[in-house]
Amino acid sequence: MSKIVLKATDLDGYLTDSDKQQLSEMDRLYHEAQQIFEVLNKAANERRLSDAKQRLIDVYDRMGKKMQDIVQGEDHVHVYCFDTPDEVHGEASRLIAKLRTVDTPHDEFVYYIQRAYEMLFNLSFVESHSPKKNYLIAETPVVLPVQNFAVHKIPDVDEAIENTVMCVMLRGALLPSMIVSKEIQEYSSTNYVTPFALFKIKRDDAKKEYNMEYILDLERSYFSLEELQGKDLVFADPMNATGGSFVTIVKYILSQGVQPRSIKCINVISALKGALRIVRALDNVEVYTLWMDPVLNEDAYILPGLGDAGDRINGIDEDDRPRNIIQLIADYGANIASLYRSQVQEIEETVLG
């Protein structure tokens, strides 16, 4: 069997009646927001425009409070702005706004993705671990009157990171996975470079959200089940819309007898429904997201979302000439390849053997 298929109806079967009621309420609130969008698009009168903006702010405040109330009852869902002090929320909000904006150019978009995953690394690895410290001794360029060195303390998270395997949902998650792997390497006292497991998975975009199918192509994936056994599996996917791709891969891994030590799903934006589906469908999984969006549209895209994150990171492939992994990395350019050279080497060895 070269392809594994999961259907949306299977995913929805994991949701509780309470989940469905909460999601229906979010749909109602977002429909209210969409009606205001129409006013914002058409209003010529400044007073009417100002009134619409205030009503939209009020609706978003209600949606945010509703999502926070829901997530507070979920021990395995962690949202940056719900779990961190108010003082740092502005940074996350500004960053997400830049990622959403259609005018944000490609290089700047990639920069903000990097920033997002640095913040998410702290949320998912650093903030929940012991106060023990590691020390970095840095040789500086200053040589007078003698060669100078500086000492810096960083959190000791070796135990949390040095058993990690990056699990990549190709292709949108490739660069985010490299970013997280680099963060792990930088925090590791042993310069640990994570192995990579590469999963070729797609959803059938000819279908709608209610009948969507998620297809894992084993022949075009690169991983060893043995190397996943007992490991901490980390999935760094920028967008978690439905949870379908993640659940498909993890369910397959578990069905093959793999018993991971832990599993993390780390997203820049997660839809509420996607996060709930994951924690209902799977045990031993933690979902971390920088931002939570309220709903999905009928095509299973996040609303308000930021578009196709994979295309905005990687560019758009021609239908008849999709790039392979090595070509994709090459197209990131020399700066990215140099910055993540250890990760690139590990991925190339995984693909090429």
Short mmCIF file of C-alpha atoms in Angstrom, two decimals, residues 24-332:
data_model
loop_
_atom_site.label_atom_id
_atom_site.label_comp_id
_atom_site.label_asym_id
_atom_site.label_seq_id
_atom_site.Cartn_x
_atom_site.Cartn_y
_atom_site.Cartn_z
CA SER A 24 -20.94 26.61 15.41
CA GLU A 25 -20.89 29.65 17.69
CA MET A 26 -17.55 30.73 16.19
CA ASP A 27 -19.05 30.37 12.71
CA ARG A 28 -21.91 32.62 13.74
CA LEU A 29 -19.57 35.28 15.10
CA TYR A 30 -17.38 35.18 12.03
CA HIS A 31 -20.42 35.53 9.77
CA GLU A 32 -21.17 38.70 11.71
CA ALA A 33 -17.64 39.90 10.95
CA GLN A 34 -18.03 39.08 7.25
CA GLN A 35 -21.08 41.30 7.04
CA ILE A 36 -18.94 44.15 8.37
CA PHE A 37 -16.23 43.32 5.80
CA GLU A 38 -18.74 44.18 3.08
CA VAL A 39 -19.33 47.59 4.64
CA LEU A 40 -15.57 48.22 4.86
CA ASN A 41 -15.18 47.32 1.20
CA LYS A 42 -17.94 49.63 0.02
CA ALA A 43 -18.30 52.46 2.53
CA ALA A 44 -17.59 55.89 1.06
CA ASN A 45 -18.84 57.83 4.06
CA GLU A 46 -16.08 58.39 6.64
CA ARG A 47 -18.46 58.21 9.57
CA ARG A 48 -19.96 54.93 8.36
CA LEU A 49 -16.47 53.56 7.79
CA SER A 50 -15.35 54.51 11.29
CA ASP A 51 -18.46 52.91 12.78
CA ALA A 52 -17.84 49.69 10.82
CA LYS A 53 -14.23 49.51 12.02
CA GLN A 54 -15.32 49.83 15.64
CA ARG A 55 -17.99 47.15 15.21
CA LEU A 56 -15.39 44.86 13.64
CA ILE A 57 -13.01 45.41 16.55
CA ASP A 58 -15.84 44.52 18.94
CA VAL A 59 -16.62 41.30 17.05
CA TYR A 60 -12.96 40.26 17.00
CA ASP A 61 -12.71 40.96 20.73
CA ARG A 62 -15.66 38.65 21.31
CA MET A 63 -14.18 35.94 19.09
CA GLY A 64 -10.82 36.22 20.84
CA LYS A 65 -12.42 35.94 24.27
CA LYS A 66 -14.51 32.98 23.12
CA MET A 67 -11.47 31.13 21.75
CA GLN A 68 -9.51 31.86 24.92
CA ASP A 69 -12.33 30.45 27.04
CA ILE A 70 -12.42 27.29 24.91
CA VAL A 71 -8.65 26.78 24.93
CA GLN A 72 -8.34 27.33 28.68
CA GLY A 73 -10.13 24.02 29.09
CA GLU A 74 -7.65 22.23 26.81
CA ASP A 75 -4.43 21.19 28.55
CA HIS A 76 -2.78 20.16 25.29
CA VAL A 77 -3.43 23.33 23.24
CA HIS A 78 -1.05 26.24 23.80
CA VAL A 79 -1.66 29.63 22.18
CA TYR A 80 1.13 32.18 22.52
CA CYS A 81 -1.12 35.13 23.35
CA PHE A 82 -3.15 33.07 25.82
CA ASP A 83 -0.12 31.59 27.63
CA THR A 84 2.27 34.54 27.86
CA PRO A 85 2.24 37.91 29.66
CA ASP A 86 0.24 40.75 28.10
CA GLU A 87 3.43 42.76 27.62
CA VAL A 88 4.65 40.50 24.79
CA HIS A 89 1.37 40.13 22.91
CA GLY A 90 1.95 43.22 20.78
CA GLU A 91 5.00 41.64 19.17
CA ALA A 92 3.05 38.54 18.15
CA SER A 93 0.09 40.57 16.91
CA ARG A 94 2.27 42.86 14.79
CA LEU A 95 4.15 39.87 13.35
CA ILE A 96 0.95 38.05 12.37
CA ALA A 97 -0.40 41.26 10.82
CA LYS A 98 2.72 41.48 8.63
CA LEU A 99 2.33 37.85 7.55
CA ARG A 100 -1.33 38.37 6.69
CA THR A 101 -0.76 41.48 4.60
CA VAL A 102 -0.87 40.84 0.86
CA ASP A 103 1.75 43.55 0.26
CA THR A 104 4.42 41.82 2.38
CA PRO A 105 7.12 40.78 -0.13
CA HIS A 106 8.60 37.29 -0.20
CA ASP A 107 11.90 37.97 1.60
CA GLU A 108 10.12 39.89 4.34
CA PHE A 109 7.53 37.12 4.66
CA VAL A 110 10.30 34.56 5.18
CA TYR A 111 11.93 36.84 7.75
CA TYR A 112 8.70 37.02 9.76
CA ILE A 113 8.27 33.23 9.54
CA GLN A 114 11.74 32.91 11.05
CA ARG A 115 10.81 35.35 13.80
CA ALA A 116 7.58 33.47 14.46
CA TYR A 117 9.36 30.17 14.96
CA GLU A 118 11.93 31.71 17.28
CA MET A 119 9.03 32.83 19.48
CA LEU A 120 7.33 29.45 19.16
CA PHE A 121 10.54 27.65 20.13
CA ASN A 122 10.56 29.57 23.40
CA LEU A 123 6.91 28.73 24.01
CA SER A 124 7.22 25.02 23.25
CA PHE A 125 10.69 24.18 24.60
CA VAL A 126 12.11 26.87 26.87
CA GLU A 127 9.37 28.33 29.04
CA SER A 128 8.10 25.02 30.42
CA HIS A 129 11.45 23.56 31.47
CA SER A 130 13.80 23.76 34.43
CA PRO A 131 15.62 26.93 35.48
CA LYS A 132 18.99 25.23 34.95
CA LYS A 133 21.39 27.13 32.69
CA ASN A 134 23.99 26.34 30.08
CA TYR A 135 26.85 28.71 29.38
CA LEU A 136 28.05 29.98 26.03
CA ILE A 137 31.62 31.29 25.91
CA ALA A 138 32.01 33.47 22.83
CA GLU A 139 35.32 34.60 21.39
CA THR A 140 34.86 38.21 20.30
CA PRO A 141 36.68 40.16 17.55
CA VAL A 142 38.33 42.38 20.19
CA VAL A 143 42.00 41.40 20.69
CA LEU A 144 43.43 44.35 22.66
CA PRO A 145 44.89 44.27 25.19
CA VAL A 146 44.24 40.50 24.92
CA GLN A 147 41.83 38.22 23.07
CA ASN A 148 38.42 38.85 24.67
CA PHE A 149 35.72 36.34 25.57
CA ALA A 150 32.15 36.79 26.77
CA VAL A 151 30.00 34.47 28.87
CA HIS A 152 26.27 34.13 28.21
CA LYS A 153 23.71 32.08 30.09
CA ILE A 154 20.94 30.28 28.20
CA PRO A 155 18.27 27.86 29.45
CA ASP A 156 19.43 24.26 29.71
CA VAL A 157 16.90 22.44 27.55
CA ASP A 158 19.16 19.62 26.40
CA GLU A 159 16.88 16.94 27.81
CA ALA A 160 13.91 18.39 25.92
CA ILE A 161 15.62 18.84 22.55
CA GLU A 162 18.34 16.23 22.06
CA ASN A 163 15.95 13.37 21.32
CA THR A 164 14.10 15.31 18.60
CA VAL A 165 13.30 14.27 15.05
CA MET A 166 11.89 16.94 12.75
CA CYS A 167 8.91 15.52 10.87
CA VAL A 168 8.30 17.54 7.73
CA MET A 169 4.96 17.73 5.95
CA LEU A 170 6.18 18.56 2.46
CA ARG A 171 6.38 21.08 1.09
CA GLY A 172 5.17 24.10 3.06
CA ALA A 173 6.74 22.88 6.29
CA LEU A 174 10.27 22.39 4.92
CA LEU A 175 11.76 25.79 5.77
CA PRO A 176 9.91 26.11 9.11
CA SER A 177 11.29 22.69 10.09
CA MET A 178 14.80 23.84 9.20
CA ILE A 179 14.28 26.94 11.36
CA VAL A 180 13.21 24.91 14.41
CA SER A 181 16.06 22.45 13.88
CA LYS A 182 18.50 25.38 13.81
CA GLU A 183 17.05 26.73 17.06
CA ILE A 184 17.54 23.29 18.64
CA GLN A 185 21.13 23.21 17.41
CA GLU A 186 21.82 26.69 18.81
CA TYR A 187 20.40 25.84 22.24
CA SER A 188 22.03 22.40 22.45
CA SER A 189 25.22 22.20 24.49
CA THR A 190 26.38 19.42 22.13
CA ASN A 191 25.48 21.19 18.86
CA TYR A 192 22.79 18.58 18.21
CA VAL A 193 21.47 18.55 14.64
CA THR A 194 18.08 16.89 14.38
CA PRO A 195 17.41 14.07 11.94
CA PHE A 196 14.61 14.73 9.45
CA ALA A 197 11.68 12.55 8.40
CA LEU A 198 10.04 13.82 5.22
CA PHE A 199 6.39 13.04 4.51
CA LYS A 200 4.79 13.77 1.16
CA ILE A 201 1.19 14.53 1.96
CA LYS A 202 -1.49 16.52 0.20
CA ARG A 203 -5.17 17.11 0.45
CA ASP A 204 -7.60 16.74 -2.41
CA ASP A 205 -8.43 20.37 -3.17
CA ALA A 206 -11.18 19.30 -5.56
CA LYS A 207 -13.18 18.45 -2.44
CA LYS A 208 -14.75 20.66 0.19
CA GLU A 209 -14.00 20.85 3.89
CA TYR A 210 -16.78 18.44 4.84
CA ASN A 211 -15.62 15.66 2.46
CA MET A 212 -11.89 16.43 2.22
CA GLU A 213 -9.39 13.60 1.82
CA TYR A 214 -5.79 13.65 3.04
CA ILE A 215 -3.37 11.48 1.07
CA LEU A 216 0.02 10.36 2.41
CA ASP A 217 2.25 9.20 -0.46
CA LEU A 218 4.69 6.70 1.05
CA GLU A 219 6.66 6.22 -2.16
CA ARG A 220 7.58 9.91 -2.27
CA SER A 221 8.32 10.17 1.45
CA TYR A 222 11.71 9.73 3.10
CA PHE A 223 11.75 8.33 6.63
CA SER A 224 12.70 5.32 8.72
CA LEU A 225 10.16 4.02 11.21
CA GLU A 226 12.97 2.65 13.37
CA GLU A 227 14.50 6.11 13.69
CA LEU A 228 11.18 7.47 15.02
CA GLN A 229 10.88 4.89 17.80
CA GLY A 230 11.04 6.49 21.24
CA LYS A 231 11.80 9.93 19.81
CA ASP A 232 10.34 13.37 20.39
CA LEU A 233 8.61 14.09 17.09
CA VAL A 234 8.24 17.75 16.12
CA PHE A 235 6.03 18.92 13.25
CA ALA A 236 6.59 22.59 12.36
CA ASP A 237 3.83 23.42 9.89
CA PRO A 238 3.07 27.13 9.45
CA MET A 239 -0.68 26.61 9.05
CA ASN A 240 -2.91 24.09 10.79
CA ALA A 241 -6.27 24.42 9.08
CA THR A 242 -8.10 21.14 9.59
CA GLY A 243 -5.53 18.98 11.39
CA GLY A 244 -6.02 16.38 8.67
CA SER A 245 -2.49 16.08 7.31
CA PHE A 246 -0.96 15.91 10.78
CA VAL A 247 -3.43 13.31 12.04
CA THR A 248 -2.98 11.20 8.89
CA ILE A 249 0.79 10.99 9.34
CA VAL A 250 0.74 10.39 13.09
CA LYS A 251 -2.00 7.76 12.85
CA TYR A 252 0.05 5.95 10.21
CA ILE A 253 3.23 6.07 12.31
CA LEU A 254 1.41 4.72 15.35
CA SER A 255 -0.25 1.98 13.30
CA GLN A 256 3.21 0.72 12.36
CA GLY A 257 4.12 0.14 16.00
CA VAL A 258 6.12 3.32 16.55
CA GLN A 259 5.83 4.66 20.10
CA PRO A 260 7.20 8.21 20.22
CA ARG A 261 8.24 9.71 23.54
CA SER A 262 6.30 12.85 22.67
CA ILE A 263 4.74 14.65 19.70
CA LYS A 264 4.57 18.40 19.14
CA CYS A 265 2.63 20.25 16.45
CA ILE A 266 4.01 23.80 16.13
CA ASN A 267 2.09 26.28 13.97
CA VAL A 268 2.24 29.97 13.20
CA ILE A 269 -1.55 30.02 12.82
CA SER A 270 -3.94 27.27 13.80
CA ALA A 271 -7.66 27.20 13.20
CA LEU A 272 -9.63 26.39 16.32
CA LYS A 273 -11.19 23.38 14.60
CA GLY A 274 -7.83 22.01 13.50
CA ALA A 275 -6.39 22.25 17.00
CA LEU A 276 -9.42 20.55 18.57
CA ARG A 277 -9.40 17.75 16.00
CA ILE A 278 -5.75 16.98 16.73
CA VAL A 279 -6.07 16.75 20.50
CA ARG A 280 -9.29 14.74 20.21
CA ALA A 281 -7.84 12.29 17.67
CA LEU A 282 -4.46 11.70 19.31
CA ASP A 283 -3.01 11.14 22.75
CA ASN A 284 0.43 12.37 23.79
CA VAL A 285 0.28 15.39 21.45
CA GLU A 286 0.83 19.04 22.29
CA VAL A 287 -0.32 21.78 19.90
CA TYR A 288 1.57 25.08 20.02
CA THR A 289 0.48 28.02 17.92
CA LEU A 290 1.49 31.66 17.77
CA TRP A 291 -2.03 32.68 16.78
CA MET A 292 -5.45 31.09 16.62
CA ASP A 293 -7.98 31.88 13.89
CA PRO A 294 -11.68 31.21 14.42
CA VAL A 295 -13.05 29.32 11.41
CA LEU A 296 -12.53 27.57 8.07
CA ASN A 297 -14.23 28.33 4.79
CA GLU A 298 -15.97 25.66 2.70
CA ASP A 299 -12.69 24.91 0.89
CA ALA A 300 -10.97 24.19 4.24
CA TYR A 301 -8.84 27.33 4.27
CA ILE A 302 -8.32 29.29 7.47
CA LEU A 303 -10.25 32.53 7.93
CA PRO A 304 -9.06 35.22 8.05
CA GLY A 305 -5.80 33.35 7.41
CA LEU A 306 -2.84 34.55 5.39
CA GLY A 307 -3.27 32.70 2.11
CA ASP A 308 -1.21 29.68 1.08
CA ALA A 309 1.81 29.84 3.38
CA GLY A 310 3.66 27.21 1.35
CA ASP A 311 3.37 29.26 -1.84
CA ARG A 312 4.34 32.45 -0.03
CA ILE A 313 7.45 30.77 1.41
CA ASN A 314 8.47 28.62 -1.55
CA GLY A 315 6.92 30.29 -4.58
CA ILE A 316 4.42 28.59 -6.85
CA ASP A 317 5.33 25.46 -8.79
CA GLU A 318 4.26 24.96 -12.37
CA ASP A 319 1.59 22.26 -12.50
CA ASP A 320 3.56 20.04 -14.85
CA ARG A 321 6.99 20.71 -13.31
CA PRO A 322 6.84 20.52 -9.50
CA ARG A 323 10.21 20.98 -7.82
CA ASN A 324 11.73 18.21 -5.76
CA ILE A 325 13.17 18.80 -2.30
CA ILE A 326 16.70 19.50 -3.48
CA GLN A 327 15.47 22.02 -6.07
CA LEU A 328 13.31 23.66 -3.44
CA ILE A 329 16.27 24.13 -1.10
CA ALA A 330 18.37 25.48 -3.97
CA ASP A 331 15.68 28.05 -4.70
CA TYR A 332 15.87 29.33 -1.12
#
